[in-house]
Structures are given as structure tokens and as C-alpha cells.
Tab-separated table of C-alpha atoms and ligand atoms in Angstrom:
chain	number	residue	atom	x	y	z
Q	28	MET	CA	8.140	-15.651	22.396
Q	29	GLY	CA	7.216	-12.551	20.365
Q	30	THR	CA	7.400	-12.341	16.592
Q	31	ARG	CA	10.863	-11.510	15.297
Q	32	GLN	CA	11.065	-7.872	14.302
Q	33	ILE	CA	12.375	-6.837	10.905
Q	34	LYS	CA	15.167	-4.289	10.658
Q	35	ALA	CA	15.363	-2.165	7.535
Q	36	VAL	CA	16.387	1.255	6.274
Q	37	ILE	CA	13.848	3.485	4.527
Q	38	ASN	CA	14.875	6.858	3.129
Q	39	GLY	CA	18.091	6.657	5.149
Q	40	ARG	CA	16.375	5.935	8.471
Q	41	GLU	CA	16.786	2.707	10.363
Q	42	ILE	CA	13.496	1.192	11.426
Q	43	THR	CA	12.191	-1.916	13.087
Q	44	SER	CA	8.860	-3.329	12.038
Q	45	GLU	CA	6.513	-6.228	12.523
Q	46	PRO	CA	6.836	-8.743	9.680
Q	47	GLY	CA	4.043	-9.005	7.123
Q	48	VAL	CA	3.862	-5.363	6.168
Q	49	THR	CA	4.681	-3.575	2.937
Q	50	ILE	CA	7.474	-1.022	2.586
Q	51	LEU	CA	4.858	1.739	2.477
Q	52	GLN	CA	3.021	0.504	5.568
Q	53	ALA	CA	6.298	0.305	7.491
Q	54	ALA	CA	7.272	3.776	6.312
Q	55	ARG	CA	3.937	5.261	7.391
Q	56	ALA	CA	4.091	3.512	10.761
Q	57	ASN	CA	7.461	5.161	11.340
Q	58	GLY	CA	6.485	8.611	10.114
Q	59	ILE	CA	8.548	8.282	6.932
Q	60	ARG	CA	7.043	9.670	3.757
Q	61	ILE	CA	6.916	7.737	0.514
Q	62	PRO	CA	4.866	9.550	-2.147
Q	63	SER	CA	1.877	7.466	-3.242
Q	64	LEU	CA	-1.362	7.940	-5.108
Q	65	CYS	CA	-3.543	4.893	-5.686
Q	66	ASP	CA	-2.810	3.660	-2.168
Q	67	HIS	CA	-4.916	4.750	0.793
Q	68	PRO	CA	-4.113	3.674	4.361
Q	69	ALA	CA	-7.685	2.536	4.960
Q	70	LEU	CA	-7.874	0.385	1.837
Q	71	PRO	CA	-6.117	-2.730	0.572
Q	72	PRO	CA	-3.230	-1.881	-1.772
Q	73	SER	CA	-3.582	-2.344	-5.509
Q	74	GLY	CA	-0.271	-1.235	-7.030
Q	75	ALA	CA	-2.049	0.554	-9.851
Q	76	CYS	CA	-0.230	3.854	-10.253
Q	77	ARG	CA	3.514	3.270	-9.663
Q	78	VAL	CA	3.955	6.638	-7.935
Q	79	CYS	CA	5.384	4.888	-4.869
Q	80	LEU	CA	8.367	3.357	-6.675
Q	81	VAL	CA	11.430	2.985	-4.470
Q	82	GLU	CA	15.011	2.021	-5.217
Q	83	VAL	CA	15.981	-1.027	-3.179
Q	84	GLU	CA	19.639	-1.926	-2.668
Q	85	LYS	CA	20.789	-4.983	-4.637
Q	86	ASN	CA	17.623	-4.871	-6.714
Q	87	PRO	CA	18.041	-3.720	-10.308
Q	88	LYS	CA	14.365	-2.776	-10.694
Q	89	LEU	CA	12.434	-0.094	-8.873
Q	90	LEU	CA	9.715	-1.623	-6.709
Q	91	PRO	CA	6.258	-0.336	-5.739
Q	92	ALA	CA	6.392	0.363	-2.008
Q	93	CYS	CA	2.676	-0.222	-1.537
Q	94	THR	CA	2.731	-3.855	-2.647
Q	95	THR	CA	6.309	-4.961	-1.890
Q	96	PRO	CA	6.765	-6.734	1.451
Q	97	LEU	CA	9.390	-5.277	3.750
Q	98	THR	CA	12.159	-7.796	4.341
Q	99	ASP	CA	14.926	-7.984	6.908
Q	100	GLY	CA	17.963	-5.914	5.943
Q	101	MET	CA	16.151	-4.119	3.132
Q	102	VAL	CA	17.474	-0.676	2.201
Q	103	ALA	CA	14.820	1.286	0.299
Q	104	ASP	CA	14.924	4.869	-0.919
Q	105	ALA	CA	11.959	6.754	-2.333
Q	106	PHE	CA	14.022	9.840	-3.085
Q	107	SER	CA	17.043	8.449	-4.947
Q	108	PRO	CA	17.570	10.217	-8.301
Q	109	LYS	CA	16.361	7.076	-10.104
Q	110	ALA	CA	13.174	6.835	-8.012
Q	111	ILE	CA	12.396	10.534	-8.431
Q	112	GLU	CA	12.966	10.389	-12.183
Q	113	ALA	CA	10.645	7.376	-12.504
Q	114	ARG	CA	7.983	9.035	-10.327
Q	115	LYS	CA	8.137	12.159	-12.424
Q	116	ALA	CA	7.603	10.152	-15.607
Q	117	VAL	CA	4.669	8.300	-14.002
Q	118	VAL	CA	2.961	11.547	-13.010
Q	119	GLU	CA	3.641	13.069	-16.425
Q	120	MET	CA	1.938	10.051	-17.999
Q	121	ILE	CA	-1.097	10.458	-15.721
Q	122	LEU	CA	-1.260	14.129	-16.696
Q	123	ILE	CA	-1.511	13.350	-20.424
Q	124	ARG	CA	-5.279	12.869	-20.111
Q	125	HIS	CA	-5.998	14.932	-17.023
Q	126	PRO	CA	-7.622	18.366	-17.536
Q	127	LEU	CA	-5.464	21.192	-16.186
Q	128	ASP	CA	-8.263	23.458	-14.998
Q	129	CYS	CA	-6.959	23.354	-11.415
Q	130	PHE	CA	-7.989	26.910	-10.595
Q	131	SER	CA	-11.647	26.187	-11.252
Q	132	CYS	CA	-11.553	22.654	-9.824
Q	133	GLU	CA	-13.304	21.990	-6.512
Q	134	SER	CA	-10.239	20.010	-5.390
Q	135	ASN	CA	-7.778	22.837	-6.017
Q	136	GLY	CA	-5.400	22.955	-3.049
Q	137	ARG	CA	-6.278	19.517	-1.708
Q	138	CYS	CA	-5.711	17.451	-4.843
Q	139	GLU	CA	-3.090	14.747	-4.398
Q	140	LEU	CA	-2.200	14.798	-8.101
Q	141	GLN	CA	-1.713	18.561	-8.028
Q	142	ASN	CA	0.504	18.219	-4.953
Q	143	LEU	CA	2.634	15.564	-6.639
Q	144	ALA	CA	2.999	17.595	-9.833
Q	145	TYR	CA	4.049	20.594	-7.761
Q	146	GLU	CA	6.560	18.569	-5.742
Q	147	LEU	CA	8.075	17.140	-8.921
Q	148	GLY	CA	8.183	20.487	-10.723
Q	149	ILE	CA	5.732	19.440	-13.432
Q	150	GLU	CA	3.591	22.148	-15.014
Q	151	GLU	CA	2.374	20.182	-17.984
Q	152	SER	CA	2.990	16.709	-19.348
Q	153	PRO	CA	5.705	16.695	-22.014
Q	154	PHE	CA	3.999	13.624	-23.473
Q	155	ARG	CA	0.715	15.427	-24.130
Q	156	ASP	CA	-0.410	16.097	-27.702
Q	157	ASP	CA	-3.357	18.170	-28.882
Q	158	GLY	CA	-6.599	16.355	-28.199
Q	159	ASP	CA	-5.173	14.071	-25.517
Q	160	VAL	CA	-7.042	15.721	-22.643
Q	161	CYS	CA	-10.049	13.692	-21.618
Q	162	THR	CA	-13.300	15.469	-22.463
Q	163	GLU	CA	-15.456	12.517	-23.449
Q	164	HIS	CA	-17.536	12.306	-20.255
Q	165	GLU	CA	-20.411	14.583	-19.352
Q	166	LEU	CA	-20.459	15.889	-15.811
Q	167	ASP	CA	-22.772	13.604	-13.822
Q	168	ASP	CA	-24.823	15.772	-11.532
Q	169	THR	CA	-27.853	13.512	-11.316
Q	170	ASN	CA	-27.678	12.314	-7.713
Q	171	PRO	CA	-28.350	14.638	-4.766
Q	172	PHE	CA	-25.098	13.932	-2.910
Q	173	PHE	CA	-22.057	14.142	-5.149
Q	174	ILE	CA	-20.848	15.195	-8.560
Q	175	ARG	CA	-18.918	12.803	-10.787
Q	176	ASP	CA	-16.509	14.232	-13.332
Q	177	MET	CA	-14.966	11.205	-14.967
Q	178	ASN	CA	-12.796	13.399	-17.204
Q	179	LYS	CA	-10.737	14.022	-14.076
Q	180	CYS	CA	-10.614	10.391	-12.984
Q	181	ILE	CA	-7.077	8.973	-12.864
Q	182	LEU	CA	-8.283	5.371	-12.504
Q	183	CYS	CA	-6.578	4.870	-9.173
Q	184	GLY	CA	-9.383	2.512	-8.130
Q	185	ARG	CA	-9.641	3.853	-4.591
Q	186	CYS	CA	-13.389	4.417	-4.984
Q	187	VAL	CA	-13.929	0.847	-6.181
Q	188	ARG	CA	-12.020	-0.537	-3.199
Q	189	ALA	CA	-13.861	1.795	-0.804
Q	190	CYS	CA	-17.192	0.626	-2.167
Q	191	ASP	CA	-16.132	-3.024	-1.891
Q	192	HIS	CA	-14.299	-2.978	1.428
Q	193	GLN	CA	-15.745	-0.089	3.427
Q	194	SER	CA	-19.324	0.111	2.218
Q	195	GLY	CA	-19.704	-3.563	1.400
Q	196	TYR	CA	-21.443	-2.875	-1.915
Q	197	HIS	CA	-19.975	-3.407	-5.326
Q	198	ALA	CA	-21.816	-0.612	-7.031
Q	199	ILE	CA	-18.947	0.590	-9.214
Q	200	ASP	CA	-16.009	-0.945	-11.043
Q	201	PHE	CA	-13.663	-0.428	-13.975
Q	202	GLN	CA	-15.769	-0.530	-17.131
Q	203	PHE	CA	-14.762	-0.601	-20.805
Q	204	ARG	CA	-11.164	-1.052	-21.933
Q	205	GLY	CA	-8.052	0.790	-22.983
Q	206	ILE	CA	-8.351	4.531	-23.389
Q	207	HIS	CA	-12.108	4.303	-22.695
Q	208	THR	CA	-11.705	2.647	-19.296
Q	209	MET	CA	-13.790	4.424	-16.694
Q	210	ILE	CA	-15.306	3.910	-13.265
Q	211	ASP	CA	-19.014	3.286	-13.474
Q	212	PRO	CA	-21.790	0.976	-12.334
Q	213	PRO	CA	-22.250	-2.146	-14.487
Q	214	ILE	CA	-22.414	-1.145	-18.136
Q	215	GLY	CA	-25.775	0.227	-19.100
Q	216	SER	CA	-26.967	1.219	-15.634
Q	217	LYS	CA	-26.924	4.596	-13.951
Q	218	LEU	CA	-25.605	5.079	-10.446
Q	219	GLU	CA	-29.139	5.738	-9.207
Q	220	GLU	CA	-30.244	2.372	-10.596
Q	221	SER	CA	-27.233	0.473	-9.248
Q	222	ASP	CA	-26.521	-0.967	-5.787
Q	223	CYS	CA	-25.178	2.440	-4.714
Q	224	VAL	CA	-26.616	3.686	-1.422
Q	225	PHE	CA	-24.887	7.094	-1.700
Q	226	CYS	CA	-22.900	6.548	1.465
Q	227	GLY	CA	-20.121	8.766	0.115
Q	228	GLN	CA	-17.201	6.491	1.051
Q	229	CYS	CA	-15.929	6.653	-2.519
Q	230	VAL	CA	-15.996	10.441	-2.464
Q	231	GLN	CA	-13.948	10.549	0.742
Q	232	VAL	CA	-11.044	8.641	-0.793
Q	233	CYS	CA	-10.918	10.165	-4.282
Q	234	PRO	CA	-7.516	11.882	-4.537
Q	235	VAL	CA	-8.543	14.296	-7.300
Q	236	GLY	CA	-11.630	16.269	-8.329
Q	237	ALA	CA	-13.442	13.374	-9.984
Q	238	LEU	CA	-15.841	12.852	-7.065
Q	239	VAL	CA	-16.945	15.920	-5.149
Q	240	GLU	CA	-19.565	16.236	-2.440
Q	241	LYS	CA	-22.254	18.699	-3.471
Q	242	LYS	CA	-22.180	20.400	-0.102
Q	243	ALA	CA	-18.440	21.060	-0.599
Q	244	VAL	CA	-18.944	22.854	-3.905
Q	245	GLY	CA	-17.793	26.457	-3.698
Q	246	GLN	CA	-16.419	26.016	-0.169
Q	247	GLY	CA	-12.775	26.258	-1.281
Q	248	ARG	CA	-9.823	24.580	0.337
Q	249	ALA	CA	-10.528	22.337	3.338
Q	250	TRP	CA	-8.068	23.685	5.905
T	322	LIG	S1	-21.645	6.149	-2.597
T	322	LIG	FE1	-22.303	4.371	-3.823
T	322	LIG	S2	-20.570	3.956	-5.184
T	322	LIG	FE2	-19.795	5.260	-3.513
T	322	LIG	S3	-19.014	3.841	-1.953
T	322	LIG	FE3	-21.147	4.307	-1.384
T	322	LIG	S4	-22.316	2.670	-2.359
T	322	LIG	FE4	-20.320	2.656	-3.364
T	323	LIG	S1	-13.167	8.437	-9.325
T	323	LIG	FE1	-11.480	9.172	-7.998
T	323	LIG	S2	-11.097	7.474	-6.585
T	323	LIG	FE2	-12.264	6.634	-8.295
T	323	LIG	S3	-10.711	5.837	-9.693
T	323	LIG	FE3	-11.226	7.910	-10.363
T	323	LIG	S4	-9.709	9.203	-9.363
T	323	LIG	FE4	-9.647	7.240	-8.306
T	324	LIG	S1	0.708	4.045	-4.518
T	324	LIG	FE1	1.862	2.261	-4.960
T	324	LIG	S2	1.359	1.784	-6.980
T	324	LIG	FE2	0.084	3.482	-6.502
């Protein structure tokens, strides 16, 4: 006997799915879009960003689609007014610290944060005050393969998970706390002195311009 399939509705579409998947995985498998940011299909979910919030019938709280299991009879909507409003606020919060030099950024045109801001009609964060933009990190150009601009990092953690789960190293992680949290090798060491083998897996999954391959610099949009 096969495993009992789950029936659910996502964004108004009826789907059937194998059990044991998240709302986002089921949506992707059925060609249904739920906006997301920290999640990457090749990596385990972390639920860090809250961009994927969906409104689920009979549930008073919005739920993150990337970490919430799909259940039988579930009715989830990523584009209800409540879900869109919450997503907009989440992206506006991320943009408080993020530099807005998109036109000179190597990721201009392929940046997932830029795409989300555009989709949600955000030009600038209304929560931003003078001095909020992150400028504390120097551009790290010291390795031959990629550039690290931690001022642009949105702390989605994709690179950490890629290093752990795809490369099998644990060269980088979240370091420091609070507003100073950043992705780096263990405190006090440089990337060149860490376990990093410069495989580039972290660069491939970075959704913004924080990690950029040197050979891609100046090449413009990848299409
Ligand atoms: S390039 Fe270095 S930090 Fe990035 S995934 Fe590979 S080993 Fe990890
Ligand atoms: S460097 Fe890129 S992938 Fe890593 S946490 Fe920052 S934004 Fe995410
Ligand atoms: S994509 Fe779900 S919390 Fe980030």
C-alpha cells in the first residue's frame, strides 16, 4: 500500500502531496510560488527571514511556509492582504541596514532582495534612520576567488548551510551578537586561515551582493 497523499490548497490551487514536506516544498513541487529569501531548495530550511509567511485558514498567526509541515486539508495563502502586509514589513526591516547602492552592485538585476523590494513596491525602508546603513565592514578582497562585502549581508545563513551541507566544511558561521552579528570564520581567523577550501558553494547560494565571484565582476546581469 502506498503512502497516503495529503490534499491541500495553496494560493487557491488544490494540490496533492507526499506527507512529510513543508508548505514551501509542496508549493515548489506543484509550480506554485511562495516568496522566500533565506530558504534555498538545495539546503535545509532555517526559518530565519520570515519572508515566506503564509495565512493558513483557522490559524490566527501567519506561519513560515519553509518550516511549517503541510497537513491534510490545509488552506494556505501567501498572497492574502495580511500575508503581503507582513512580508512587506519584513523586507522593510531587512532594508534598514542594507546599502541601497543597487546600480553599482554586482548583483544588480539578479538580487533576490531587490526583486522582493520591487515586487512589494518598496523603494526605501520607512524604518531607516540616519546612520542605520551598515558600513562597518571593509570589503574583503583578499582571496583569489570571491569578494565578501559583509555590509550587504542579510544574515540569511544560506552560505553557512551550504558550507556545512554541500561542501562538508564548517568554515564560516554567525559570529558576534546583536547588531554586530556577521558571517565569518571563527573569531580571530581570516578566511584564508580557516577550513575554507574556496569551493564557492557559499557564493552560489548568496541571494544578494555579499558574496561575488571575482570572475563575475563587471559582467553585468546573468541572463
Ligand atoms: S568557499 Fe569556503 S566558506 Fe564557502 S562553502 Fe566553500 S569551504 Fe565553505
Ligand atoms: S553572505 Fe550571503 S548567503 Fe551568507 S548570510 Fe550573508 S546574505 Fe546570506
Ligand atoms: S524563507 Fe521562510 S523564513 Fe526565510
